[in-house]
CSV table of C-alpha atoms in Angstrom, one decimal:
chain,number,residue,atom,x,y,z
B,25,MET,CA,-32.9,-49.5,18.6
B,26,PRO,CA,-29.8,-47.4,19.3
B,27,THR,CA,-26.4,-48.9,19.0
B,28,LYS,CA,-24.8,-49.7,22.4
B,29,VAL,CA,-21.5,-48.0,23.2
B,30,SER,CA,-18.7,-49.6,25.1
B,31,ALA,CA,-18.3,-48.3,28.7
B,32,ALA,CA,-14.6,-48.1,28.0
B,33,MET,CA,-15.1,-45.4,25.3
B,34,THR,CA,-13.5,-42.1,26.4
B,35,GLU,CA,-14.7,-40.0,23.4
B,36,GLY,CA,-18.1,-38.8,22.4
B,37,VAL,CA,-20.3,-40.1,19.7
B,38,VAL,CA,-21.6,-37.9,16.9
B,39,LYS,CA,-24.2,-38.8,14.4
B,40,ASP,CA,-23.1,-38.4,10.8
B,41,THR,CA,-26.0,-36.0,10.2
B,42,ASP,CA,-24.7,-33.8,13.0
B,43,LYS,CA,-21.3,-33.3,11.4
B,44,ALA,CA,-20.6,-30.0,9.8
B,45,LEU,CA,-19.7,-30.3,6.2
B,46,SER,CA,-16.4,-28.9,5.0
B,47,THR,CA,-17.9,-27.7,1.7
B,48,GLY,CA,-21.2,-27.3,0.0
B,49,SER,CA,-23.3,-26.1,2.9
B,50,SER,CA,-24.2,-22.6,4.1
B,51,LEU,CA,-23.0,-21.3,7.5
B,52,THR,CA,-26.6,-21.2,8.7
B,53,ALA,CA,-27.3,-24.8,7.8
B,54,GLN,CA,-24.3,-25.7,9.9
B,55,THR,CA,-25.3,-24.0,13.1
B,56,GLY,CA,-25.0,-26.4,16.0
B,57,LYS,CA,-23.1,-28.9,14.0
B,58,VAL,CA,-20.0,-30.6,15.2
B,59,VAL,CA,-16.8,-29.9,13.5
B,60,GLN,CA,-14.3,-32.8,13.0
B,61,LEU,CA,-10.8,-31.9,12.3
B,62,GLY,CA,-9.1,-34.4,10.1
B,63,THR,CA,-10.7,-37.4,8.4
B,64,ASN,CA,-9.2,-40.3,10.2
B,65,ASN,CA,-6.9,-41.2,13.1
B,66,THR,CA,-3.6,-40.9,11.3
B,67,VAL,CA,-0.8,-38.9,13.0
B,68,ALA,CA,-0.9,-36.4,10.1
B,69,ASP,CA,-4.5,-35.6,10.7
B,70,THR,CA,-4.3,-35.2,14.4
B,71,ILE,CA,-1.6,-32.5,14.0
B,72,ASN,CA,-3.3,-30.6,11.2
B,73,PRO,CA,-4.0,-27.0,12.4
B,74,LEU,CA,-7.2,-25.1,12.3
B,75,TYR,CA,-6.9,-22.3,9.8
B,76,THR,CA,-9.3,-19.4,9.8
B,77,LEU,CA,-8.5,-16.4,7.7
B,78,GLY,CA,-10.9,-14.1,9.6
B,79,GLY,CA,-9.7,-15.0,13.1
B,80,VAL,CA,-11.7,-16.4,16.1
B,81,GLN,CA,-14.0,-14.5,18.5
B,82,LEU,CA,-13.5,-15.5,22.2
B,83,GLY,CA,-15.9,-14.7,25.0
B,84,GLY,CA,-18.2,-12.4,22.8
B,85,SER,CA,-19.0,-11.3,19.3
B,86,GLY,CA,-17.6,-7.8,19.4
B,87,ALA,CA,-14.6,-6.5,17.6
B,88,ALA,CA,-12.7,-6.5,21.0
B,89,ASN,CA,-13.3,-10.2,21.2
B,90,LEU,CA,-11.6,-11.0,17.8
B,91,LEU,CA,-8.2,-12.6,17.8
B,92,ASP,CA,-7.4,-12.1,14.2
B,93,ASP,CA,-3.5,-12.4,14.2
B,94,TYR,CA,-0.9,-14.6,15.7
B,95,GLU,CA,2.7,-14.7,14.4
B,96,GLU,CA,6.1,-15.8,15.5
B,97,GLY,CA,9.3,-14.8,13.9
B,98,THR,CA,12.6,-12.9,14.0
B,99,PHE,CA,13.3,-9.3,13.3
B,100,THR,CA,16.4,-7.3,12.1
B,101,LEU,CA,18.3,-5.5,14.8
B,102,VAL,CA,19.1,-2.1,13.4
B,103,GLY,CA,20.5,0.8,15.3
B,104,ASN,CA,21.3,4.4,14.4
B,105,SER,CA,23.7,5.2,11.7
B,106,ASN,CA,26.7,5.3,14.0
B,107,MET,CA,25.9,2.0,15.8
B,108,THR,CA,27.7,-1.1,14.3
B,109,ILE,CA,25.7,-4.2,15.3
B,110,ASN,CA,27.9,-7.2,16.0
B,111,ALA,CA,27.1,-10.3,14.0
B,112,ILE,CA,26.5,-12.3,17.1
B,113,SER,CA,23.3,-10.4,17.7
B,114,GLY,CA,21.8,-10.4,14.1
B,115,ALA,CA,18.2,-10.9,15.0
B,116,GLY,CA,15.7,-10.7,17.8
B,117,ASN,CA,12.6,-12.8,18.4
B,118,TYR,CA,9.0,-11.7,18.4
B,119,THR,CA,5.5,-13.1,19.0
B,120,LYS,CA,2.5,-11.1,18.0
B,121,ILE,CA,-0.8,-11.9,19.6
B,122,GLY,CA,-3.7,-9.7,18.3
B,123,ASN,CA,-2.6,-6.1,18.8
B,124,ARG,CA,0.2,-6.9,21.2
B,125,VAL,CA,3.8,-7.5,20.3
B,126,TYR,CA,6.2,-9.3,22.6
B,127,CYS,CA,10.0,-9.2,21.7
B,128,ASN,CA,13.2,-10.3,23.2
B,129,TYR,CA,16.6,-9.7,21.9
B,130,PHE,CA,20.3,-9.4,22.9
B,131,VAL,CA,22.3,-6.8,20.9
B,132,ARG,CA,26.0,-6.0,21.0
B,133,PHE,CA,27.4,-3.0,19.2
B,134,THR,CA,30.2,-0.6,18.9
B,135,HIS,CA,29.5,3.1,18.1
B,136,THR,CA,30.8,6.5,17.5
B,137,GLY,CA,29.2,10.0,17.9
B,138,THR,CA,26.5,11.2,20.2
B,139,ASP,CA,23.3,9.9,18.3
B,140,ASP,CA,20.4,8.7,20.5
B,141,VAL,CA,20.7,5.0,20.9
B,142,LYS,CA,17.9,3.2,19.2
B,143,ILE,CA,16.8,-0.4,18.1
B,144,ASN,CA,14.3,-1.0,15.4
B,145,LEU,CA,11.1,-3.0,16.1
B,146,PRO,CA,9.4,-5.7,14.1
B,147,PHE,CA,6.1,-3.7,13.9
B,148,ALA,CA,5.4,-0.1,14.2
B,149,ALA,CA,3.8,1.0,17.5
B,150,ALA,CA,0.2,2.0,17.5
B,151,ALA,CA,-0.6,5.7,17.1
B,152,ASP,CA,-2.3,7.6,19.8
B,153,VAL,CA,-6.0,7.8,19.8
B,154,ALA,CA,-7.1,11.2,18.8
B,155,GLY,CA,-9.7,13.1,20.7
B,156,SER,CA,-11.7,11.6,23.5
B,157,PRO,CA,-10.6,9.3,25.2
B,158,ASN,CA,-7.1,10.5,24.0
B,159,ILE,CA,-5.2,7.4,24.8
B,160,GLN,CA,-1.4,7.6,24.8
B,161,ASN,CA,0.2,4.4,23.4
B,162,GLU,CA,3.7,5.0,24.6
B,163,SER,CA,5.3,1.9,26.1
B,164,PRO,CA,8.0,2.0,28.7
B,165,ASN,CA,10.0,-1.3,29.4
B,166,VAL,CA,12.9,-2.0,31.7
B,167,VAL,CA,16.0,-3.3,30.0
B,168,TRP,CA,19.4,-4.3,31.2
B,169,ILE,CA,22.4,-2.4,29.7
B,170,PRO,CA,25.6,-3.3,31.5
B,171,GLY,CA,28.0,-0.5,32.0
B,172,ILE,CA,25.5,2.4,32.3
B,173,SER,CA,24.7,3.9,35.7
B,174,GLY,CA,22.7,1.2,37.6
B,175,ASN,CA,23.0,-1.1,34.6
B,176,ILE,CA,19.3,-0.6,34.0
B,177,SER,CA,17.4,1.6,31.5
B,178,MET,CA,13.8,2.4,30.5
B,179,ALA,CA,13.3,1.5,26.9
B,180,TYR,CA,10.7,3.8,25.5
B,181,ILE,CA,8.6,3.2,22.4
B,182,ALA,CA,6.7,6.4,21.3
B,183,SER,CA,3.4,6.1,19.5
B,184,SER,CA,3.7,5.5,15.7
B,185,ASN,CA,7.4,4.8,16.0
B,186,SER,CA,9.1,1.7,14.5
B,187,HIS,CA,12.0,1.8,17.0
B,188,MET,CA,12.7,2.2,20.6
B,189,ASN,CA,14.9,4.7,22.5
B,190,PHE,CA,16.3,4.4,26.1
B,191,TYR,CA,16.4,6.6,29.1
B,192,THR,CA,18.5,6.4,32.2
B,193,LEU,CA,16.6,6.0,35.5
B,194,THR,CA,18.2,9.0,37.1
B,195,GLY,CA,19.2,11.4,34.4
B,196,SER,CA,17.2,13.3,31.8
B,197,GLY,CA,17.2,13.0,28.1
B,198,LEU,CA,17.8,10.0,25.9
B,199,LEU,CA,20.8,7.7,26.1
B,200,GLY,CA,23.3,8.6,23.5
B,201,ASN,CA,26.1,6.5,21.9
B,202,ASP,CA,28.5,8.4,24.1
B,203,ASP,CA,26.7,7.2,27.2
B,204,MET,CA,27.5,3.6,26.4
B,205,VAL,CA,30.7,1.5,27.0
B,206,ALA,CA,32.9,0.9,24.0
B,207,THR,CA,31.4,-2.5,23.1
B,208,ALA,CA,27.8,-2.0,24.4
B,209,GLU,CA,25.1,-4.6,25.1
B,210,ILE,CA,21.4,-4.4,25.5
B,211,TYR,CA,19.2,-7.2,26.9
B,212,ALA,CA,15.6,-6.7,26.4
B,213,SER,CA,12.3,-8.5,26.9
B,214,ILE,CA,9.5,-6.0,25.9
B,215,SER,CA,5.9,-5.6,24.9
B,216,TYR,CA,4.0,-2.9,23.2
B,217,MET,CA,0.8,-2.2,21.2
B,218,THR,CA,0.7,-2.1,17.5
B,219,SER,CA,-2.2,-1.2,15.1
B,220,ALA,CA,-1.3,-3.8,12.4
C,4,MET,CA,15.7,-32.3,-3.2
C,5,ILE,CA,15.6,-29.9,-0.2
C,6,THR,CA,15.5,-26.2,-1.3
C,7,LYS,CA,15.4,-23.0,0.6
C,8,GLU,CA,13.7,-19.8,-0.7
C,9,LEU,CA,13.4,-16.3,0.6
C,10,GLU,CA,10.1,-14.7,-0.2
C,11,VAL,CA,8.8,-11.1,0.6
C,12,ASP,CA,5.3,-12.3,1.3
C,13,LYS,CA,3.8,-9.3,3.1
C,14,ILE,CA,4.2,-5.6,2.6
C,15,GLU,CA,2.0,-3.3,4.8
C,16,VAL,CA,1.8,0.4,4.9
C,17,VAL,CA,0.9,1.2,8.6
C,18,GLY,CA,-0.1,4.7,9.5
C,19,LEU,CA,1.4,7.4,7.2
C,20,TRP,CA,5.0,6.3,6.8
C,21,ASN,CA,5.7,2.9,8.4
C,22,VAL,CA,6.2,0.2,5.7
C,23,GLN,CA,6.3,-3.2,7.4
C,24,VAL,CA,8.0,-6.1,5.5
C,25,ARG,CA,7.7,-9.7,6.3
C,26,THR,CA,10.1,-12.1,4.6
C,27,ALA,CA,9.3,-15.8,4.7
C,28,THR,CA,12.0,-18.5,4.6
C,29,VAL,CA,10.5,-21.5,2.9
C,30,ILE,CA,11.9,-24.9,3.0
C,31,LYS,CA,10.7,-27.3,0.4
C,32,GLU,CA,11.3,-31.0,-0.4
C,33,GLY,CA,10.5,-31.1,-4.1
C,34,ASP,CA,7.3,-29.1,-4.5
C,35,GLU,CA,6.1,-29.8,-1.0
C,36,GLU,CA,6.5,-27.0,1.5
C,37,ILE,CA,7.7,-28.5,4.8
C,38,SER,CA,8.6,-25.4,6.8
C,39,ARG,CA,7.9,-21.6,6.7
C,40,SER,CA,9.4,-19.1,9.2
C,41,PHE,CA,9.1,-15.3,9.2
C,42,HIS,CA,11.5,-12.4,9.6
C,43,ARG,CA,10.4,-8.8,9.8
C,44,HIS,CA,11.7,-5.3,9.5
C,45,VAL,CA,10.1,-1.8,9.4
C,46,LEU,CA,11.0,0.9,6.9
C,47,THR,CA,10.7,4.7,7.4
C,48,PRO,CA,11.5,7.4,4.9
C,49,ASP,CA,15.0,8.0,6.4
C,50,ILE,CA,16.2,4.4,5.8
C,51,ASP,CA,18.5,3.3,3.1
C,52,MET,CA,16.6,1.3,0.7
C,53,SER,CA,19.5,0.1,-1.5
C,54,GLU,CA,19.2,-3.5,-0.4
C,55,GLU,CA,15.5,-3.9,-0.4
C,56,ASP,CA,13.4,-6.0,-2.6
C,57,PRO,CA,12.2,-4.0,-5.7
C,58,ARG,CA,8.5,-4.6,-4.8
C,59,VAL,CA,9.3,-3.1,-1.3
C,60,VAL,CA,10.9,-0.1,-2.9
C,61,ALA,CA,7.9,0.4,-5.2
C,62,VAL,CA,5.4,0.3,-2.3
C,63,ALA,CA,7.5,2.6,-0.2
C,64,GLU,CA,8.1,5.1,-2.9
C,65,ALA,CA,4.3,5.2,-3.6
C,66,ALA,CA,3.6,5.7,0.1
C,67,TRP,CA,6.1,8.2,0.8
C,68,THR,CA,4.8,11.2,-1.1
C,69,PRO,CA,6.4,14.6,-0.5
C,70,GLU,CA,3.6,15.3,1.9
C,71,VAL,CA,4.2,12.1,3.9
C,72,ARG,CA,7.9,12.7,4.0
C,73,ALA,CA,7.3,16.2,5.3
C,74,ALA,CA,4.9,14.8,8.0
C,75,PHE,CA,7.5,12.2,9.0
C,76,ASP,CA,10.3,14.9,9.2
C,77,ALA,CA,8.0,17.0,11.4
C,78,PHE,CA,7.2,14.0,13.6
C,79,LYS,CA,10.9,13.2,14.1
C,80,GLU,CA,11.6,16.8,14.8
C,81,ALA,CA,8.8,17.0,17.4
C,82,GLN,CA,10.2,13.8,19.1
C,83,THR,CA,13.8,15.0,19.4
C,84,ASP,CA,14.9,14.1,22.9
C,85,GLY,CA,11.3,14.3,24.2
C,86,VAL,CA,8.7,12.1,25.7
C,87,GLY,CA,5.2,12.0,24.3
């Protein structure tokens, strides 16, 4: 005789024998089992994260379906050797989802010389794919740079590089320190591909 | 007692010359870790290493052989003011 369940119940019922075991059982033996996160209904258990070292495959079983990395953090804003980064803009933020990195930062700096303006990245950009299909992994991103012509620039991340450079929309060549106002600022929200 | 520790918890050599470093800021109450946040930077052979963690320096110096440094210099030269 099965146990009757209240009509007010809003969650499913799982037999103890259908629960996957956390230890002591092979993966094959647990196929089709139900995974229960946490051991009771305390607050601490309901907020425990699911941790998988190998990642999780979504929508398929191929390598292209594997989400194996997610990370949030900050990264050091470093320019060329003639850029002095203002303390107010000591770090940028990043979120890495799989092989895609999203960053946003504000950087203020003074400068000398004519070096190409550059800002370092939290992860190196992916290298080009050699041979067929010969995919170029360069990433252009629009950024706001007050004081230059039009106040907008194309940030350019070349494959395998660990920094970004900047192009004006109308001129040719990279933006140099001498193209910037005395106390320069860059506002960026960018994305690019990484191989890490 | 609440403590704060900085820990270089990941050092990766990516491609030939990029050395990616992750530094964790770990907040503990006694022995229990209550917070961990990450900060990253990437090193290339032309960067000043004087303030890097000794383990990072060791990994970088191992990765940056004369051949790798030469390849990096050639890569930089090829990129000068160019796209692609």
